[in-house]
Coordinates of C-alpha atoms in Angstrom, one line a residue:
X1 CA -66.3 33.1 -43.4
X2 CA -64.9 32.4 -46.9
X3 CA -68.4 32.1 -48.3
X4 CA -69.1 35.7 -47.4
X5 CA -66.5 37.2 -49.8
X6 CA -68.0 38.9 -52.8
X7 CA -66.1 39.9 -56.1
X8 CA -65.3 43.5 -56.4
X9 CA -66.0 45.4 -59.7
X10 CA -63.1 47.1 -61.5
X11 CA -64.4 50.6 -60.8
X12 CA -64.8 50.0 -57.0
X13 CA -62.2 51.8 -54.8
X14 CA -60.0 50.3 -52.1
X15 CA -58.0 52.0 -49.3
X16 CA -55.1 49.8 -48.1
X17 CA -52.7 51.4 -45.7
X18 CA -50.7 48.5 -44.5
X19 CA -49.5 45.5 -46.6
X20 CA -50.1 47.2 -49.9
X21 CA -48.3 45.7 -52.9
X22 CA -47.9 47.0 -56.5
X23 CA -49.7 50.3 -55.8
X24 CA -47.9 53.5 -54.8
X25 CA -51.0 55.2 -53.4
X26 CA -53.1 53.7 -50.6
X27 CA -56.4 54.5 -52.5
X28 CA -56.9 52.9 -55.9
X29 CA -59.5 51.3 -58.1
X30 CA -59.7 47.5 -58.3
X31 CA -59.1 47.6 -62.0
X32 CA -55.9 49.6 -61.5
X33 CA -54.6 46.9 -59.2
X34 CA -55.6 44.1 -61.6
X35 CA -53.7 46.0 -64.4
X36 CA -50.6 46.5 -62.2
X37 CA -50.7 42.8 -61.3
X38 CA -51.0 41.8 -65.0
X39 CA -48.1 44.1 -65.9
X40 CA -45.9 42.8 -63.1
X41 CA -46.5 39.2 -64.2
X42 CA -46.0 40.0 -67.9
X43 CA -42.7 41.7 -67.1
X44 CA -41.4 38.6 -65.4
X45 CA -42.6 36.1 -68.0
X46 CA -40.5 35.8 -71.2
X47 CA -43.2 34.0 -73.2
X48 CA -46.2 36.3 -72.2
X49 CA -48.7 36.7 -75.0
X50 CA -52.2 38.2 -75.5
X51 CA -53.6 34.7 -74.7
X52 CA -52.3 35.2 -71.1
X53 CA -54.4 38.3 -70.7
X54 CA -57.4 36.0 -70.1
X55 CA -56.2 35.6 -66.5
X56 CA -57.3 39.1 -66.0
X57 CA -60.3 39.4 -68.3
X58 CA -62.8 36.8 -69.5
X59 CA -60.9 33.9 -68.1
X60 CA -58.8 31.1 -69.6
X61 CA -60.2 27.7 -70.6
X62 CA -59.3 25.1 -68.0
X63 CA -60.4 22.0 -66.2
X64 CA -60.8 22.0 -62.4
X65 CA -60.9 19.1 -59.9
X66 CA -63.2 20.6 -57.2
X67 CA -64.4 19.4 -53.9
X68 CA -67.9 17.9 -54.1
X69 CA -67.8 17.2 -57.8
X70 CA -67.4 13.8 -59.5
X71 CA -64.3 14.5 -61.4
X72 CA -62.8 17.1 -63.7
X73 CA -65.1 20.1 -64.7
X74 CA -64.4 22.1 -67.8
X75 CA -64.8 25.9 -67.5
X76 CA -62.8 29.1 -67.3
X77 CA -60.6 30.6 -64.6
X78 CA -59.6 34.3 -63.9
X79 CA -58.0 36.4 -61.2
X80 CA -60.3 38.8 -59.3
X81 CA -60.3 40.6 -55.9
X82 CA -62.9 39.8 -53.4
X83 CA -64.1 41.7 -50.3
X84 CA -66.0 40.8 -47.1
X85 CA -67.2 43.6 -44.8
X86 CA -66.4 43.5 -41.1
X87 CA -69.7 45.0 -40.1
X88 CA -73.0 45.9 -41.9
X89 CA -72.4 49.6 -41.6
X90 CA -69.6 51.4 -43.5
X91 CA -66.9 52.7 -41.2
X92 CA -66.0 56.4 -41.5
X93 CA -62.3 57.3 -41.4
X94 CA -61.2 59.3 -38.4
X95 CA -60.6 62.9 -39.6
X96 CA -59.4 65.4 -37.0
X97 CA -61.7 68.3 -36.7
X98 CA -60.9 71.8 -35.4
X99 CA -62.6 72.7 -32.2
X100 CA -64.6 75.9 -32.5
X101 CA -63.3 78.8 -30.4
X102 CA -65.7 80.3 -27.9
X103 CA -64.9 83.9 -28.8
X104 CA -62.9 85.6 -31.5
X105 CA -59.3 86.4 -30.8
X106 CA -59.9 90.1 -31.5
X107 CA -63.4 91.2 -30.4
X108 CA -65.4 93.2 -32.9
X109 CA -65.6 96.8 -31.5
X110 CA -69.2 97.2 -32.5
X111 CA -70.1 94.7 -29.7
X112 CA -68.2 96.5 -27.0
X113 CA -71.4 97.9 -25.5
X114 CA -72.9 94.3 -25.3
X115 CA -69.8 92.4 -24.0
X116 CA -67.9 95.1 -22.2
X117 CA -64.2 95.0 -22.0
X118 CA -63.0 91.4 -22.3
X119 CA -60.3 92.0 -19.7
X120 CA -62.9 93.0 -17.0
X121 CA -63.1 90.8 -14.0
X122 CA -66.5 89.4 -13.2

């Protein structure tokens, strides 16, 4: 299942109701979360510099020892959010809808001859 995750773009929007961190509102752009994460980390790190911003942008130069490769590989690393859909169709949020009433609370007098008195027994 891990192979199905895809990176999210910074302008894409997430709704996270439970388990949310760093964000006050449950709906936010991916870029806003990445910025909040960078700010939270920079606030805790006394030696934070502009060089560290690479974690959240173009990446930092590094070497990685990865499965299936014959040793260290040079490249870049960065922090991103990824997403995998549960189904192929987007899920609509449940929004309560008002049920339409069958007749108005106060009948319009111009329809009295059509409907008769609403209190009449049938």
